[in-house]
Each structure stands twice: as C-alpha cells, then as structure tokens.
Short mmCIF file of C-alpha atoms and ligand atoms in Angstrom, two decimals:
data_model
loop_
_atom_site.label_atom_id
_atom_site.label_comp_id
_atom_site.label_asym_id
_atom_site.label_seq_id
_atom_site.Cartn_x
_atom_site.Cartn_y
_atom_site.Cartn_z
CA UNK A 1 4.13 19.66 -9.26
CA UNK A 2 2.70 23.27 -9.24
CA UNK A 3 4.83 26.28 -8.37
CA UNK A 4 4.36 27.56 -4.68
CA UNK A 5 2.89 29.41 -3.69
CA UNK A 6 -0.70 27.21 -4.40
CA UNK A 7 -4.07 26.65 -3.03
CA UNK A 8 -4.56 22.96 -3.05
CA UNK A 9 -8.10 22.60 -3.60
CA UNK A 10 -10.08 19.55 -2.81
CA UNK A 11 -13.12 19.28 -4.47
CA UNK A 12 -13.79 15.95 -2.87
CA UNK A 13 -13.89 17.30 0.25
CA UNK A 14 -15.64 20.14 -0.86
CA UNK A 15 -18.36 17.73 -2.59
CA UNK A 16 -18.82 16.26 1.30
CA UNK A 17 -18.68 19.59 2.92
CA UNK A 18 -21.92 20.86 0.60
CA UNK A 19 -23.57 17.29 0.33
CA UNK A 20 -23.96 17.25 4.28
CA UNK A 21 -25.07 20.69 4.82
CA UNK A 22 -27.76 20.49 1.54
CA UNK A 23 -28.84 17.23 3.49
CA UNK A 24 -28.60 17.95 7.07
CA UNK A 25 -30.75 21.04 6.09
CA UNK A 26 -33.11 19.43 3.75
CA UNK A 27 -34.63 17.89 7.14
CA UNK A 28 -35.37 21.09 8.59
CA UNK A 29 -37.14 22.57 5.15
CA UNK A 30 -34.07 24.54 4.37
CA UNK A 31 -32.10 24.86 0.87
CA UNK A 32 -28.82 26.02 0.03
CA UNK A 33 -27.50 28.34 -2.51
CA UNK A 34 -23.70 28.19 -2.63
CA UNK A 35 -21.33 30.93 -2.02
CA UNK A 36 -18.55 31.39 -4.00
CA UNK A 37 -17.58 35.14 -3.77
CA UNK A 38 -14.54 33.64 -1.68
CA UNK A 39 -13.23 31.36 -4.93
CA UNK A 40 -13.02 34.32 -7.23
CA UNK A 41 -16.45 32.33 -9.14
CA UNK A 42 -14.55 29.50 -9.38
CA UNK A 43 -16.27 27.15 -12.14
CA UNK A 44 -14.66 24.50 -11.11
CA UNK A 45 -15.55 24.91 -7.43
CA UNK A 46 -18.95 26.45 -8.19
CA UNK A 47 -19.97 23.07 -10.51
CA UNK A 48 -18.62 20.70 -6.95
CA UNK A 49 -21.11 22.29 -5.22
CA UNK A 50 -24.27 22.12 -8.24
CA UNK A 51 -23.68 18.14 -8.05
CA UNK A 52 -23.65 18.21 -4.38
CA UNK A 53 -27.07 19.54 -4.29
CA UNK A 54 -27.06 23.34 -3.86
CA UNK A 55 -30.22 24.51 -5.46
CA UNK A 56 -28.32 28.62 -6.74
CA UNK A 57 -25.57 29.77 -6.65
CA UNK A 58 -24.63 33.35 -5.04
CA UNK A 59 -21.99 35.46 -5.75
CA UNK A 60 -21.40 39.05 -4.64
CA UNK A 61 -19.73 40.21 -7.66
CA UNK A 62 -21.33 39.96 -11.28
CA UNK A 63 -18.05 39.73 -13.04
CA UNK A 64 -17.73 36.24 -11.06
CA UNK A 65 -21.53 35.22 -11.88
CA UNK A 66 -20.11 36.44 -15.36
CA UNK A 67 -17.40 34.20 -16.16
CA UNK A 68 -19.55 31.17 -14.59
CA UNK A 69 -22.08 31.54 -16.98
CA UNK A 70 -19.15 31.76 -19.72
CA UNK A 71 -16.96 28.75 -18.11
CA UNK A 72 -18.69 26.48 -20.32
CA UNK A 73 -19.77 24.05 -17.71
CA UNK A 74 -23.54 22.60 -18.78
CA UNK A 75 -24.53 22.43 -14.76
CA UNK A 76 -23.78 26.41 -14.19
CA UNK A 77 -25.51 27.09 -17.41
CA UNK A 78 -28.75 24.88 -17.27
CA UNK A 79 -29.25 23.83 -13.99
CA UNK A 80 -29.09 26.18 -11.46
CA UNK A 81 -30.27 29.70 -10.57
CA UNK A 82 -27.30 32.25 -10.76
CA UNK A 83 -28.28 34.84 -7.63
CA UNK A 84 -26.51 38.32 -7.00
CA UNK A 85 -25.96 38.64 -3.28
CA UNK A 86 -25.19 42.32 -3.21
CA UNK A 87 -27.47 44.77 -4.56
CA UNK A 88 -26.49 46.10 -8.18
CA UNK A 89 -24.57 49.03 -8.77
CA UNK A 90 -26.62 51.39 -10.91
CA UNK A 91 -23.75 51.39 -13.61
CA UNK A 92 -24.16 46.86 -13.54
CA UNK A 93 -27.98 47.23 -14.39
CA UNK A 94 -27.35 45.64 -17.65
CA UNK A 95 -24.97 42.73 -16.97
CA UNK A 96 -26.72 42.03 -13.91
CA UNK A 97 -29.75 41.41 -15.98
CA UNK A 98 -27.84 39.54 -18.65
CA UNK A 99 -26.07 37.35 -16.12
CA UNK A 100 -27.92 37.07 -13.10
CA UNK A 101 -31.32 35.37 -12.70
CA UNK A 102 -31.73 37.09 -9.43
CA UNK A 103 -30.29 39.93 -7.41
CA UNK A 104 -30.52 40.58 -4.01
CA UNK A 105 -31.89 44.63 -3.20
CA UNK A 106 -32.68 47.18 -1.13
CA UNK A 107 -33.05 50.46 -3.42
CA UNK A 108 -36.48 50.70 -5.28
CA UNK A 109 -34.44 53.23 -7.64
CA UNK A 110 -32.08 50.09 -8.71
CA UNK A 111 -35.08 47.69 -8.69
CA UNK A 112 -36.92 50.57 -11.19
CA UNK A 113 -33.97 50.75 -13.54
CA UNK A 114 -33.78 46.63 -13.59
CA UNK A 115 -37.00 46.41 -14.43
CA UNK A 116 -36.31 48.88 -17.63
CA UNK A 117 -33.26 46.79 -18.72
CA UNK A 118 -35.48 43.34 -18.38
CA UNK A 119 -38.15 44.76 -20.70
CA UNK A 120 -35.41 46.12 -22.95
CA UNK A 121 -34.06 42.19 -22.97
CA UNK A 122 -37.24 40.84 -23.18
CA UNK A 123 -36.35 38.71 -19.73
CA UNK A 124 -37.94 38.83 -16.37
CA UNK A 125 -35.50 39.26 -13.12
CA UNK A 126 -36.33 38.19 -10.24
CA UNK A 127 -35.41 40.11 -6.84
CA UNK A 128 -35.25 39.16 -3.34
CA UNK A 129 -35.67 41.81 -0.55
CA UNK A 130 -33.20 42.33 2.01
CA UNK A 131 -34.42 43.21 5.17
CA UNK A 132 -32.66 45.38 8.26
CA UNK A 133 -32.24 42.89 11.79
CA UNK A 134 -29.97 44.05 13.61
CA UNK A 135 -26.66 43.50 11.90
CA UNK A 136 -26.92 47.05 10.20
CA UNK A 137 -25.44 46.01 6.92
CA UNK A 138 -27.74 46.03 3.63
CA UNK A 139 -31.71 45.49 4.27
CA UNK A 140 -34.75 47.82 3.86
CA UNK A 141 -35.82 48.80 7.28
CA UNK A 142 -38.66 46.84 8.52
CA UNK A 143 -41.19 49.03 8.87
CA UNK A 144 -40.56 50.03 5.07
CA UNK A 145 -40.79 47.08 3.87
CA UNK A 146 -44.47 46.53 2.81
CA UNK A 147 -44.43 49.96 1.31
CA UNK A 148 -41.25 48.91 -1.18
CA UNK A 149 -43.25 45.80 -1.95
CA UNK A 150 -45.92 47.61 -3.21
CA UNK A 151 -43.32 49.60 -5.72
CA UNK A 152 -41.90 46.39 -6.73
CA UNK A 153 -45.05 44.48 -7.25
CA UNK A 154 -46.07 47.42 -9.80
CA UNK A 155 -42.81 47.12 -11.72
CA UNK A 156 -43.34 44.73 -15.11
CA UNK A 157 -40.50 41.97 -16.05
CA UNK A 158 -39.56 41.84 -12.18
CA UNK A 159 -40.73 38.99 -10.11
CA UNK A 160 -40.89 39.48 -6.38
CA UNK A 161 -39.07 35.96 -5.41
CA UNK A 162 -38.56 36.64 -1.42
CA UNK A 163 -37.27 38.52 1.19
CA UNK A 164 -34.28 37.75 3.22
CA UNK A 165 -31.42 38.72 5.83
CA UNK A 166 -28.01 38.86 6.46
CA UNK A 167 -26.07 38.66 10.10
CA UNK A 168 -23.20 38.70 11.93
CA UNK A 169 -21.30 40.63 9.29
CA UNK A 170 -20.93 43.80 10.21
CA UNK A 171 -21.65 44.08 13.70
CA UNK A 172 -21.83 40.21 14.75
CA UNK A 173 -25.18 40.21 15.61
CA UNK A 174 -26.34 36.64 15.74
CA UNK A 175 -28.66 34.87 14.01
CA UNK A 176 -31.75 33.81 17.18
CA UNK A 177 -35.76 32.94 17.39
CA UNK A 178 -36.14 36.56 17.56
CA UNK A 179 -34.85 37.91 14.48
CA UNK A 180 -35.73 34.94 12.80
CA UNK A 181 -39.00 35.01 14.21
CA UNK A 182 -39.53 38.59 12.77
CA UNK A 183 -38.44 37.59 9.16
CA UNK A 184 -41.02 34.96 9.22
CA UNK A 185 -43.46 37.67 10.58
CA UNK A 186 -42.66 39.82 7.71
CA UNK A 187 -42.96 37.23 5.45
CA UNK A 188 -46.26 35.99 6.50
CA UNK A 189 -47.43 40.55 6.48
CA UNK A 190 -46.27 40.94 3.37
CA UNK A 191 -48.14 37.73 1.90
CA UNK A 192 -51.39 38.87 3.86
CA UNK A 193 -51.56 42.35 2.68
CA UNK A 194 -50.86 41.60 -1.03
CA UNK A 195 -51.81 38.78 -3.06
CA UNK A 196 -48.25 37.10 -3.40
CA UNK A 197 -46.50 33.98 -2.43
CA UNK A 198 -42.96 34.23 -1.35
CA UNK A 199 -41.39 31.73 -2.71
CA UNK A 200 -37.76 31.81 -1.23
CA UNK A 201 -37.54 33.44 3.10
CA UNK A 202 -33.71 33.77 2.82
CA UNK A 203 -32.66 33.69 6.88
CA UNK A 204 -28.64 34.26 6.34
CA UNK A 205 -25.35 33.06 6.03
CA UNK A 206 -23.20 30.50 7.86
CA UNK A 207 -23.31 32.11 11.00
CA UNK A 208 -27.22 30.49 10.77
CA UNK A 209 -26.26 26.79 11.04
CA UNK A 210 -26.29 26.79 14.67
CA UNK A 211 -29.76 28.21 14.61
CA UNK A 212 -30.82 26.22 11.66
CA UNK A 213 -29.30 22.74 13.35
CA UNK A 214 -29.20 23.29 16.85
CA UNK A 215 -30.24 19.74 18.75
CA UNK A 216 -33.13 21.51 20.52
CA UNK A 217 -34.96 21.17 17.04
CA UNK A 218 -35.25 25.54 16.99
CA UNK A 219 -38.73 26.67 14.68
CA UNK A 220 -37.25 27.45 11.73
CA UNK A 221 -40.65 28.96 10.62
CA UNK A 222 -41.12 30.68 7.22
CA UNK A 223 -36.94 30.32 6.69
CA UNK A 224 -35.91 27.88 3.42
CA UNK A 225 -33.17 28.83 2.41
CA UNK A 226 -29.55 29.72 3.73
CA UNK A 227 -26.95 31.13 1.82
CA UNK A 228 -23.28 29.11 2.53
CA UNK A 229 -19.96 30.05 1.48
CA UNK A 230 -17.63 29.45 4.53
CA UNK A 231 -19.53 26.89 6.14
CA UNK A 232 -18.87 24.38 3.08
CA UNK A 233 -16.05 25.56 2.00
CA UNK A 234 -13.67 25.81 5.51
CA UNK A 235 -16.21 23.52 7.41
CA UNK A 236 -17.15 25.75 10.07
CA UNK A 237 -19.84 28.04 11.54
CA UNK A 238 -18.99 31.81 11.79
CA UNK A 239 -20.25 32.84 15.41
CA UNK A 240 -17.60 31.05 17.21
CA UNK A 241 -15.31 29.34 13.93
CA UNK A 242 -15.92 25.96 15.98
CA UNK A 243 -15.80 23.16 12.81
CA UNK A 244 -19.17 21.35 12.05
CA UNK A 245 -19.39 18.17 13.00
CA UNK A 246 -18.23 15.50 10.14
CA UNK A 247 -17.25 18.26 7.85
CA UNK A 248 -13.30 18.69 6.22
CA UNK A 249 -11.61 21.66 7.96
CA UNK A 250 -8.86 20.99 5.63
CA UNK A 251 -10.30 21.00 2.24
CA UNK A 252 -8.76 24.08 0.65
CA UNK A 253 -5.05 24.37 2.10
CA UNK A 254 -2.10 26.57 1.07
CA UNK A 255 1.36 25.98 0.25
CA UNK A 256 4.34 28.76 0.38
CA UNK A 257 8.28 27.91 -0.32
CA UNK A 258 11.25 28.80 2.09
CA UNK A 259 13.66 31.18 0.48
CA UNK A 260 16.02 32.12 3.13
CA UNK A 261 16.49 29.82 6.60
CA UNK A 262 18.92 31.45 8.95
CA UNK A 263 19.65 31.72 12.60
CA UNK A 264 19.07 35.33 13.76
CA UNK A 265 18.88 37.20 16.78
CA UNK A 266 15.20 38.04 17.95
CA UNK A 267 15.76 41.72 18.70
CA UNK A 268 16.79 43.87 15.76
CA UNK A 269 19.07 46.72 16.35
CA UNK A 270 19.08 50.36 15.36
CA UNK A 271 16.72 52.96 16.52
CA UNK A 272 13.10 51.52 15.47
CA UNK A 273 10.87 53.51 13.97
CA UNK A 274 7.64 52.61 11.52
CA UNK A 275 7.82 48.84 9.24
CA UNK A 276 6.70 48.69 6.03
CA UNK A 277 2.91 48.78 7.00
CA UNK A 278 3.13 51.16 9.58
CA UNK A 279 2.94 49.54 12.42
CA UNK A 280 5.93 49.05 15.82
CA UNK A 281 7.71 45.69 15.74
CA UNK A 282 7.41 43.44 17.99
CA UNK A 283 10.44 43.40 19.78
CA UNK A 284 11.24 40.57 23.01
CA UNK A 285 14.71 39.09 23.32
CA UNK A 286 14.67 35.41 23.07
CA UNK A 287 18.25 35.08 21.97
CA UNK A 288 18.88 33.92 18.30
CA UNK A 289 15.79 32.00 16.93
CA UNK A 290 15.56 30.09 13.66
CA UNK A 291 14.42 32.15 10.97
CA UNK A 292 13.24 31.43 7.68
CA UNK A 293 10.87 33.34 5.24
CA UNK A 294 8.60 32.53 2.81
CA UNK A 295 7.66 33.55 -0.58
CA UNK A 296 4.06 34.76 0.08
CA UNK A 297 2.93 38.29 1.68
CA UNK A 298 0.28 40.60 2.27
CA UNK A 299 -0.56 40.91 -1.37
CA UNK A 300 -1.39 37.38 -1.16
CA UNK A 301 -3.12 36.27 2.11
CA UNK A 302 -4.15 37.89 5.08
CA UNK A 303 -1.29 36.43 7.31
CA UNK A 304 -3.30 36.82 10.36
CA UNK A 305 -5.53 34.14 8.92
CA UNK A 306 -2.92 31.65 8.24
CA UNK A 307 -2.45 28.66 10.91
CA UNK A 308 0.81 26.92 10.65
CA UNK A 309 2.01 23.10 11.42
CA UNK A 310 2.97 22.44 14.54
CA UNK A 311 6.82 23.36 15.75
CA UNK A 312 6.35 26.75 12.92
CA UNK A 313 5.31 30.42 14.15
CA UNK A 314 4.15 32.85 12.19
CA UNK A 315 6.27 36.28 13.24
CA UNK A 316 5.54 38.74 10.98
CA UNK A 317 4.75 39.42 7.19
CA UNK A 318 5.20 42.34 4.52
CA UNK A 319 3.98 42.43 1.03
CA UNK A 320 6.15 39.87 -0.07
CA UNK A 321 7.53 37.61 2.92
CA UNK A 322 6.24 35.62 5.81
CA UNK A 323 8.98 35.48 8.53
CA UNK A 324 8.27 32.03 10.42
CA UNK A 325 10.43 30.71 13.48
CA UNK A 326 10.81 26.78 13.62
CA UNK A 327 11.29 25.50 17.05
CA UNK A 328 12.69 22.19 17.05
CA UNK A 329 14.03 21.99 13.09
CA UNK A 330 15.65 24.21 10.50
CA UNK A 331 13.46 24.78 7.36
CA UNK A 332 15.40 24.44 4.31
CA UNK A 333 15.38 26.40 1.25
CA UNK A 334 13.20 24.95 -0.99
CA UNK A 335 11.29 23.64 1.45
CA UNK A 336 7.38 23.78 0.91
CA UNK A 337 5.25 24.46 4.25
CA UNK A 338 1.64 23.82 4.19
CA UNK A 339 -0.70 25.74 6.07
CA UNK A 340 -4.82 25.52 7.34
CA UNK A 341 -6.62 29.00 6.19
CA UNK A 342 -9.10 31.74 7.20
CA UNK A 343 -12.38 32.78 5.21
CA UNK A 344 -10.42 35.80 4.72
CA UNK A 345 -6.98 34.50 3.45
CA UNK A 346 -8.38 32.13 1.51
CA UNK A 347 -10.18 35.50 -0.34
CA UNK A 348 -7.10 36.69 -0.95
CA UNK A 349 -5.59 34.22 -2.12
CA UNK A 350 -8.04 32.90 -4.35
CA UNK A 351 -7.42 36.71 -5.74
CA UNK A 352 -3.79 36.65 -6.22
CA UNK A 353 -2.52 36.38 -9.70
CA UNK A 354 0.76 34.80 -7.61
CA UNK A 355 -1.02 31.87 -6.26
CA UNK A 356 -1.77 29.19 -8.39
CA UNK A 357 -5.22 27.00 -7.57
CA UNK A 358 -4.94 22.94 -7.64
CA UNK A 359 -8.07 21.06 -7.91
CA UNK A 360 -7.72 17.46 -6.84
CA UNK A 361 -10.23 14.91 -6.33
C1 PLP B 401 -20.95 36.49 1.80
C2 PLP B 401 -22.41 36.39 1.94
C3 PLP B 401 -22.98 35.16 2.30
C4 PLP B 401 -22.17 33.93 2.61
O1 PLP B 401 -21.50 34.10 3.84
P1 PLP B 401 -20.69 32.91 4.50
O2 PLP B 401 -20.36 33.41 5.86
O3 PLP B 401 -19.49 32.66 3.67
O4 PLP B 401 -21.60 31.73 4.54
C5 PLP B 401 -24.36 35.10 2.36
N1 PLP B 401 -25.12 36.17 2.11
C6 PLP B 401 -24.61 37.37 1.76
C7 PLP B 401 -25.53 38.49 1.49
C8 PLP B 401 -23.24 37.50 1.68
O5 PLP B 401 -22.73 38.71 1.34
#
C-alpha cells in the first residue's frame, strides 16, 4: 500500500464521469474540452478523459500543458487539441506557442507578440476570444469586441478559432438565456461584419450544465463547446455543488493517517490569544471529547473542503495537522481515515509534494 497521506484516484470512474457528460452534451450540439488545471496536468488523468471522448484539453497553466505534451502518452500528443485557458503571460509567449495549440485571450498586445513567435516557429496558433458577461473576470468588453477582431484577423500565423466566456468564478454570476443569448449574438456580429466562421462559441465552465441540460430543452444557440474540470472530475455542477445525476461523487478520494488519539478536554486553558493562522479558537465546553489528529494540514488541502465519514468532525487544522473528534469510537494510531473532497482541496492536494496520487482502475 501507498504511504498516507494519498489521493486515490479512480480513473474508472473518472472515464464514466467524462463519457456521460461528452454524451449527454453531444445531444444538445455541445463538445467538451477537459479541465485538468485541478490534477496538476495529470497525464494519466488527462489521457482518461481523451478516450472518454473530450475533443481538447484545457489547462490554465502552460507548464502543465508542458509536461502533457512530454508525458509520452500517443493520445495527448496526436489526438487532441492542447488549449490554454488563461491568457499568456507576455514572458510565456514562446512556450505557449511551442506547447499550446490554442490560447484563450483578451490583450491584442499578447495576441501581437504570439503572432511574432508563430512566424518565428513557422506554426500557426490559434486564439479564442474571451468575452466580458457579467462575471467580471477575464473577457474583452463587448462592445470592443468587433474592433479586437479586426486586429486579430490582420495578424499572420494566428487563426481566429472562437470566442467564448467564463462565469460564476469570480462573482457567481450564473450562466442564463441572457448571457448566453448575447454570446451567440456576438458570435453571429462578428461573423456578419467580417468574412469568418467561428468555429468553436465557448459558453463556460461547469457551472453551465444546468443551462446546457436543463429538462426544459433551454436554446443553446451558437454555444458548442463547454469547458469541464469539476463537473467530471467531482461529479457535480458549481452553482449549487448538487451531484449530476448518474455521475461518481467519489471518484478522487483522500486518505490521511492518525498520529496521536487522545481524550482531551474541549476548552483549552491559558489566556487565548492569536493560533497559528491568525485567527480566535473556537472555544465551547463540551467536556473531554475524543481527539485524534492527522498527518495532513493546510499545506496540503484546504481543510474547509474536506467532508469526513460519518461519527468524525473536522475541528480545526494548521499547516501540518487536522484535529478530528470521533463520536462514538476512538481512532487509533495508525489508523487511515478516508475522506470525500472539494474542487479546491483536491487542487491542493494534487499540488502537494506530501501527497502521493493512486490511479486505480
Ligand atoms: C477553470 C476553468 C474552467 C473549468 O472550470 P470547472 O468549474 O472546473 O469546470 C473553464 N474555463 C476556464 C477559463 C477556467 O479557468
């Protein structure tokens, strides 16, 4: 067995997770490009979802599109289009180009200097526009949009592939026929006033699949093509976290080991002042509890994203410990606890050097 603590990784699950979604959205018109800024560009994650039928893959950092490309796996090499989520920093201009067939923008000046370094390469890039909604995050503002298309379209060895959106990041603002609506608009403006065909109308993340599904059969217009990182890989949407229906909720899970087990009294004594991160205990008298911490901590997960079995409680958490009370049983050293994880401790974690990753099928 692996040393704790572990992400045990099912790409099984996974497989099921991306299979559905690339099929369930098929119907409605709609690809998927897989997410994997979350797995630290997992290759072995990242090639789960190519079989399953994601059409790109999308990362947010190029060092992860990076070692994809240089994993050695033939599907993340021939198959599928590696896609830069985030626009490039100036100072990336020449990996992006070297790793990346696309990148996502919003600055004409990057756009300008990518098209040097694809003529100095001898490759063409392709770029998708991000557009402004609502969400206030990247994206060109609307009304600026047909004027950046104009710069782009004059630019040689870049190919205008699309334009697209991102919500409920920032702000939350959700995905809706209105905002949707207006991306198709844009599309269909920017495709009347110049003599282009937008290939790929990008309409968002995983907080679109209620939009994109929804029963009442919602116009998804000009949109083909969602970009899904949580949504396969936890099984839920990202308004509300509710799971989607027939997906694995379970399929990455984490495992930490009990170093100390003790009875203890809830209320510490002394004169409190700050804890480690700065914060005021939480301090209620409930008598002596069962104590026992674990051999994980902030550097590894986010502990607020961390949902225990049943009859465990998370208390608190510093760099290097997660105090947990049992209620009915005493954990014992040595013990292993398994728990279900958030977007954002599973980014973490993926991140730690300290965690080790299991793949199992
Ligand atoms: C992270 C990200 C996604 C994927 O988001 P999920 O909520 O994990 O589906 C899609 N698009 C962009 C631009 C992102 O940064």
């Amino acid at each position: 067995m692996v040393a704790a603590p572990r992400l045990e990784i099912d790409l099984d699950k996974i497989y099921h997770n991306a299979h559905e979604l690339v099929t369930r959205l098929a119907e409605r018109g709609i690809s998927v490009t897989g997410v994997t800024k979350a797995t630290l560009g997992s290759a072995e994650i990242a090639s789960t979802l190519v079989r399953a039928g994601v059409n790109a893959l999308g990362d947010s950092r190029i060092e992860n599109i990076q070692a994809m490309c240089l994993s050695g796996k033939d599907v993340l090499m021939k198959d599928v289009s590696m896609t830069l989520i985030r626009t490039p920093m100036l100072s990336q201009v020449e990996q992006v180009v070297t790793y990346a067939d696309m990148s996502f923008n919003t600055e004409i000046e990057v756009i300008k200097k990518l098209s040097v370094e694809a003529e100095k390469q001898g490759r063409i890039h392709q770029v998708l526009l991000m557009v402004e909604l609502g969400d206030l995050r990247e994206g060109i503002m609307p009304e600026d949009l047909i004027d950046t298309v104009r710069q782009v379209l004059s630019l040689p060895n870049i190919c205008l592939k699309g334009i697209g959106a991102n919500l409920a990041c920032r702000s939350g603002a959700s995905p809706d026929a209105t905002n949707m609506g207006m991306l198709s608009e844009l599309a269909d403006r920017v495709e009347a006033t110049f003599d282009v065909t937008l290939e790929t109308v990008s309409g968002g993340n995983s907080a679109n699949i209620q939009w994109a599904l929804s029963d009442a059969g919602a116009d998804t217009g000009r949109i083909n093509n969602l970009r899904l990182g949580e949504a396969v890989l936890l099984g839920c949407e990202t308004l509300h976290r509710r799971p989607i229906n027939g997906l694995h909720t379970d399929a990455i899970t984490l495992v930490a080991e009990v170093i100390e087990s003790k009875c203890k009294p809830s209320l510490p004594s002394g004169e409190l002042a700050q804890t480690a991160f700065g914060e005021a205990a939480s301090v209620v008298d409930r008598g002596t509890v069962r104590q026992s911490i674990l051999a994980i901590g902030i550097q590894d997960i986010d502990p607020v994203g961390l949902q225990a079995p049943e009859g465990i409680k998370i208390l608190d958490s510093s760099s290097d410990h997660l105090i947990v009370e049992s209620v009915n049983d005493d954990l014992f050293v040595g013990q292993e606890t398994t728990f279900q994880i958030s977007y954002s401790a599973l980014l973490r974690a993926m991140t730690s050097p300290f965690v080790s990753k299991t793949f199992m099928h």
